[in-house]
C-alpha positions in Angstrom: -4.8 -43.4 16.1 -7.0 -40.3 16.7 -9.7 -40.7 19.3 -12.6 -40.3 16.8 -15.9 -42.2 17.0 -18.4 -42.0 14.1 -21.7 -40.4 15.1 -24.4 -42.5 16.7 -26.6 -41.5 13.7 -24.7 -44.0 11.6 -25.9 -46.9 13.7 -29.5 -45.9 13.1 -28.8 -45.6 9.3 -27.2 -49.0 9.3 -30.2 -50.7 11.0 -32.9 -48.8 9.1 -31.3 -49.5 5.7 -29.8 -53.0 6.5 -26.3 -51.8 5.5 -23.8 -54.7 5.0 -21.2 -55.4 7.6 -18.3 -54.6 5.2 -19.5 -51.0 4.9 -19.9 -50.6 8.6 -16.4 -51.8 9.1 -15.0 -49.6 6.4 -16.6 -46.5 7.9 -15.6 -47.3 11.5 -12.1 -45.7 11.2 -9.9 -43.7 8.8 -8.0 -45.5 6.1 -4.9 -43.4 6.6 -3.8 -40.8 9.2 -0.6 -38.9 8.5 0.9 -36.9 11.3 3.7 -34.6 10.3 6.1 -31.9 11.6 5.8 -28.8 9.5 9.0 -26.7 9.7 8.4 -22.9 9.6 11.3 -20.4 9.2 10.2 -17.2 10.9 11.1 -13.8 9.6 13.6 -13.3 12.5 15.5 -16.4 11.3 14.2 -18.8 14.0 12.8 -22.2 13.1 9.5 -23.5 14.5 8.2 -27.0 13.9 4.4 -27.1 13.8 2.1 -30.0 14.1 0.2 -31.0 11.0 -2.1 -33.7 9.7 -3.6 -35.2 6.6 -6.3 -37.8 6.9 -7.9 -40.0 4.2 -11.0 -41.4 5.8 -12.5 -43.6 3.1 -11.6 -43.9 -0.6 -14.3 -46.4 -1.8 -15.7 -44.0 -4.4 -12.5 -42.4 -5.5 -9.4 -40.4 -4.3 -9.8 -38.5 -1.1 -10.9 -34.9 -1.3 -10.9 -32.2 1.4 -9.6 -28.9 2.6 -6.6 -27.7 4.5 -7.1 -25.4 7.5 -4.6 -23.3 9.4 -6.0 -22.8 12.9 -4.8 -23.0 16.5 -7.4 -25.6 17.4 -6.5 -28.1 14.7 -5.8 -31.5 16.0 -5.8 -35.2 14.9 -9.4 -35.9 16.2 -10.9 -32.8 14.5 -9.1 -33.6 11.2 -10.4 -37.1 11.3 -14.0 -36.0 12.0 -13.8 -33.5 9.1 -12.5 -36.2 6.8 -15.4 -38.4 7.8 -17.9 -35.7 7.0 -16.2 -35.2 3.6 -16.7 -38.9 2.9 -20.4 -38.5 3.5 -20.6 -35.2 1.6 -18.9 -36.5 -1.5 -21.1 -39.6 -1.6 -24.2 -37.6 -1.1 -23.3 -35.3 -4.0 -22.5 -38.4 -6.1 -18.9 -37.2 -6.7 -16.2 -39.7 -7.6 -14.3 -38.9 -4.4 -13.7 -40.2 -0.9 -13.2 -38.0 2.1 -10.0 -36.3 3.2 -8.9 -33.4 5.4 -5.8 -31.7 6.5 -4.5 -28.9 8.7 -1.8 -27.2 10.7 -2.1 -26.2 14.3 -1.2 -22.5 14.1 -2.7 -19.0 14.4 -2.0 -17.7 10.9 -3.1 -14.2 11.8 0.1 -13.9 13.9 2.2 -14.7 10.9 3.5 -12.3 8.2 2.5 -12.9 4.6 6.0 -14.3 3.9 5.7 -16.7 6.9 2.2 -17.9 5.6 3.8 -18.6 2.2 6.6 -20.6 3.8 4.1 -22.5 5.9 2.0 -23.4 2.9 5.0 -24.7 0.9 6.4 -26.5 3.9 3.1 -28.3 4.5 3.1 -29.6 0.9 6.6 -30.9 1.3 5.6 -32.8 4.4 2.5 -34.5 2.9 3.6 -34.7 -0.8 3.9 -38.5 -0.9 0.3 -38.9 0.3 -1.5 -36.4 -1.9 -1.9 -35.8 -5.7 -4.5 -35.7 -8.4 -5.2 -39.5 -8.3 -4.9 -40.1 -4.6 -5.9 -37.1 -2.4 -6.8 -33.6 -3.7 -6.5 -30.8 -1.1 -8.5 -27.5 -1.2 -9.1 -24.4 0.8 -10.7 -24.4 4.3 -10.6 -22.2 7.4 -7.8 -19.5 7.0 -6.7 -20.8 3.6 -7.7 -19.3 0.3 -7.0 -19.2 -3.4 -3.6 -17.5 -2.8 -2.5 -20.2 -0.3 -3.7 -22.9 -2.7 -1.6 -21.2 -5.4 1.5 -21.5 -3.3 0.7 -25.1 -2.5 0.1 -26.2 -6.1 3.3 -24.3 -7.2 5.3 -26.3 -4.6 3.7 -29.6 -5.5 4.5 -28.9 -9.2 8.1 -28.0 -8.3 8.6 -31.3 -6.4 6.9 -33.3 -9.2 9.0 -31.5 -11.8 5.9 -31.0 -13.9 2.8 -28.8 -13.9 0.0 -30.5 -11.9 -3.1 -28.2 -11.9 -5.3 -31.1 -10.8 -3.3 -31.8 -7.6 -5.0 -29.0 -5.6 -8.2 -27.1 -6.1 -9.4 -23.7 -5.1 -6.5 -22.0 -6.9 -6.4 -18.6 -8.6 -7.9 -18.8 -12.0 -4.7 -17.8 -13.7 -3.0 -20.8 -12.0 -5.6 -23.3 -13.2 -8.5 -22.5 -10.9 -12.1 -22.5 -11.9 -14.6 -19.7 -12.4 -17.1 -19.7 -9.6 -15.0 -21.5 -7.0 -14.7 -18.6 -4.5 -18.4 -18.1 -4.1 -19.3 -21.8 -4.6 -20.0 -22.7 -0.9 -22.3 -19.7 -0.4 -23.9 -20.2 -3.8 -24.6 -23.9 -3.2 -26.1 -23.1 0.2 -28.5 -20.6 -1.5 -29.6 -23.2 -4.0 -30.5 -25.6 -1.1 -32.3 -22.8 0.8 -34.2 -21.8 -2.4 -35.4 -25.4 -2.9 -36.5 -25.7 0.7 -38.4 -22.4 0.6 -40.1 -23.4 -2.6 -41.4 -26.5 -0.8 -42.6 -24.4 2.1 -44.3 -22.0 -0.4 -42.5 -19.0 1.1 -41.0 -16.2 -0.9 -37.5 -14.8 -0.3 -39.0 -11.3 0.2 -40.9 -12.7 3.2 -37.8 -14.4 4.7 -35.4 -12.9 7.3 -31.9 -14.3 7.8 -29.1 -13.9 10.4 -25.6 -15.1 9.4 -23.1 -16.2 12.0 -19.6 -16.2 10.4 -18.8 -13.6 7.8 -15.8 -15.2 6.2 -15.8 -16.5 2.6 -18.7 -18.9 2.8 -20.9 -16.7 5.1 -20.2 -13.5 3.3 -20.9 -14.9 -0.2 -24.1 -16.6 1.0 -25.3 -13.3 2.6 -24.5 -11.3 -0.5 -26.2 -13.8 -2.9 -29.2 -14.2 -0.6 -29.6 -10.4 -0.5 -29.4 -10.2 -4.3 -32.1 -13.0 -4.5 -34.5 -10.9 -2.4 -34.0 -12.4 1.1 -33.7 -9.9 4.0 -30.4 -10.3 5.8 -30.8 -8.5 9.1 -27.7 -9.5 11.0 -24.2 -10.8 10.4 -21.3 -11.6 12.8 -17.6 -12.5 12.7 -15.0 -13.2 15.4 -14.9 -9.4 16.3 -18.6 -8.8 16.8 -22.0 -8.5 15.1 -24.1 -5.9 13.4 -27.9 -5.7 13.1 -30.5 -3.8 11.1 -34.2 -4.7 11.4 -34.9 -3.4 8.0 -32.1 -5.3 6.4 -28.4 -4.5 5.7 -26.3 -4.6 2.6 -23.9 -7.5 2.9 -21.9 -6.4 -0.2 -21.1 -3.0 1.5 -20.2 -4.8 4.7 -17.9 -7.2 2.9 -16.1 -4.4 1.0 -15.6 -2.4 4.2 -14.3 -5.4 6.1 -11.7 -6.2 3.5 -10.6 -2.7 2.7 -7.7 -2.7 5.2 -6.5 -6.1 3.9 -6.5 -4.9 0.4 -4.7 -1.6 1.2 -2.0 -3.3 3.3 -1.6 -6.4 1.1 -2.4 -8.6 4.1 -3.2 -12.3 3.8 -5.8 -12.1 6.6 -8.3 -9.5 7.4 -7.8 -7.7 10.8 -11.0 -5.6 10.7 -14.5 -6.7 11.8 -18.1 -6.2 10.6 -18.8 -4.3 13.9 -16.4 -1.5 12.9 -19.0 0.0 10.6 -21.1 3.0 11.7 -24.1 2.4 9.5 -25.6 -0.4 11.6 -26.3 -1.2 15.2 -23.8 -3.4 17.0 -24.9 -6.6 18.7 -23.2 -9.0 21.0 -22.2 -11.8 18.6 -23.6 -14.4 21.0 -27.0 -12.9 20.8 -27.2 -13.3 17.0 -28.1 -16.9 17.6 -31.2 -16.0 19.5 -32.6 -13.4 17.0 -36.2 -13.9 15.9 -35.5 -14.7 12.2 -36.8 -17.2 9.7 -33.3 -18.6 8.9 -30.2 -18.9 11.1 -27.2 -19.5 8.8 -24.2 -20.9 10.8 -21.1 -20.2 8.8 -18.4 -20.0 11.5 -16.8 -23.0 13.2 -17.8 -26.3 14.7 -19.9 -26.5 17.9 -21.5 -23.0 17.6 -24.8 -24.3 18.9 -24.6 -26.5 21.9 -26.6 -27.6 24.9 -25.6 -24.3 26.6 -27.2 -22.0 24.0 -29.6 -24.1 21.9 -32.5 -23.0 24.1 -32.2 -19.5 22.8 -32.4 -20.4 19.1 -35.7 -19.1 17.7 -35.3 -19.6 14.0 -37.5 -22.4 12.6 -34.8 -23.2 10.0 -31.1 -23.7 10.8 -28.7 -23.8 7.8 -25.3 -25.4 8.4 -22.8 -23.6 6.2 -19.9 -24.5 8.5 -18.8 -28.0 9.2 -20.5 -29.4 12.4 -21.8 -26.1 13.8 -24.6 -27.9 15.8 -23.6 -30.6 18.3 -25.5 -33.9 18.3 -27.3 -33.1 21.5 -28.3 -29.6 20.4 -29.5 -31.1 17.0 -31.8 -33.5 18.9 -33.2 -30.6 20.9 -33.9 -28.5 17.8 -35.7 -31.5 16.3 -37.7 -32.0 19.4 -38.7 -28.3 19.3 -40.0 -28.8 15.7 -37.1 -26.8 14.2 -35.5 -28.0 11.0 -31.7 -28.3 10.6 -30.5 -28.6 7.0 -27.1 -30.4 7.5 -23.6 -29.4 6.5 -23.0 -32.4 4.3 -25.7 -31.0 1.9 -25.7 -27.2 2.6 -21.9 -26.5 2.2 -21.3 -29.1 -0.6 -21.1 -26.4 -3.2 -17.4 -25.9 -2.5 -16.4 -29.5 -3.1 -18.7 -29.7 -6.1 -17.0 -26.8 -7.9 -13.6 -28.2 -6.8 -14.6 -31.3 -8.7 -15.3 -29.2 -11.8 -11.9 -27.6 -11.3 -10.3 -31.0 -11.0 -11.9 -32.1 -14.3 -10.7 -28.9 -16.0 -7.2 -29.4 -14.6 -7.0 -33.0 -15.9 -8.4 -32.2 -19.3 -7.0 -28.8 -20.0 -10.5 -27.5 -20.7 -11.8 -24.1 -19.4 -15.4 -23.6 -18.4 -17.2 -20.3 -18.3 -18.7 -18.9 -15.1 -22.2 -19.5 -16.5 -21.4 -23.1 -17.3 -20.0 -23.7 -13.8 -22.9 -22.0 -12.2 -25.5 -24.0 -14.2 -23.8 -27.3 -13.4 -23.6 -26.3 -9.7 -27.3 -25.4 -9.6 -28.4 -28.6 -11.2 -26.3 -30.8 -8.9 -27.1 -28.9 -5.7 -30.8 -28.7 -6.5 -30.9 -32.4 -7.4 -29.2 -33.4 -4.2 -31.5 -31.2 -2.1 -34.6 -32.7 -3.8 -33.3 -36.3 -3.0 -32.8 -35.4 0.6 -36.1 -33.6 1.0 -38.0 -36.4 -0.8 -36.6 -38.9 1.6 -37.4 -36.7 4.6 -41.0 -36.7 3.5 -41.3 -40.3 2.5 -39.8 -41.7 5.6 -40.6 -38.9 8.1 -37.0 -38.5 9.2 -34.8 -35.5 9.8 -32.7 -34.0 7.0 -29.4 -35.2 8.4 -30.6 -38.8 8.6 -31.9 -38.6 5.1 -28.6 -37.2 3.8 -26.5 -39.8 5.6 -28.8 -42.6 4.3 -28.3 -41.6 0.7 -24.6 -41.3 1.1 -24.1 -44.6 3.0 -26.2 -46.5 0.5 -23.9 -45.3 -2.3 -20.8 -46.4 -0.5 -22.4 -49.7 0.5 -23.4 -50.4 -3.1 -19.8 -49.8 -4.3 -18.4 -52.1 -1.6 -21.0 -54.8 -2.4 -20.2 -54.6 -6.2 -16.6 -55.6 -5.4 -17.7 -58.5 -3.3 -18.9 -58.3 0.3 -19.3 -60.8 3.1 -22.7 -62.1 1.7 -21.1 -62.7 -1.7 -18.1 -64.7 -0.3 -20.3 -66.8 2.0 -22.5 -67.7 -1.0 
């Protein structure tokens, strides 16, 4: 069993809300952890067997839902932690899902496009018996995208001997994907930010933003924020960072970064934001300490830790990535009077539009981009209002408010089926 312990925050939520013992037991460990060997035939004919996982943390509210990542740091504990966060996220967004997650320990940037395709299909073969539209629905995550999901749903359908568009979400639209899915995480984050700024009575034009992580989520958030009038003054990726005090154009940066990928037909981008000549370069670590109104963390876990939290000046930290702020650093930011809007709310746009894609796949219906966008805005804004209202009413941090709402929903579902109090009479 992976060495994962739910966050201490849960204990505070349990005590404050008097959560029943059955819920506490259910959320203490994953329901199912699948460890698999993923065979990969390399282009030179050699065979490599990679380590892979698929975790279903809790399915009280519905089938598991969660992404698949290809990354050299993937392991059982991380996958379990991510599945736990998905459990909280889906409950907070009031989606009929539990939490799941999967991944393969590999550096996909060292693979050819053909090897990535084989890897995607091989992973589906390995976990096929544990996933599906009524049990566990995978989606994109770090280093996986619509193309990879297309390969995966194709393999799933081949094994099932029938077309199963609802088995995997985040697919290309022509293969049963949804309008609006690619930008959904960034778009959802912007809805949360807009709701927060409205409560602070601060206009986008008066708000500066730095974005750590210029992948799909970070880039789309930056582009959409720029379009909404916010001033994005810095962005970074794994290769470096760029900075412009008067603001930069995220759309141009994104197009430049992906130009080489498009020209060469690559699966992954080898270029970096810092290769552009139009802006000043910046040490990517220093982006965290810029004097901005909003620091958007869209890279990987543990970006802000005890070692660097002292340099964070932004009064508002927006968690687009999963777990970018460690628990200790989170406490320090709160003590300093800084606000952290948590990942389980901020990046929930992706799973929300995945839910819309799942509905479309199950019904055969097709929704327009406007319809998807309107539904996403209503749900993200509604969830943000719920969290912010609870923050104000109970004078608690946003993360505790979000977890409280989610855990209450799971607890109510468990109690409705009969918990310890019911059976004791």
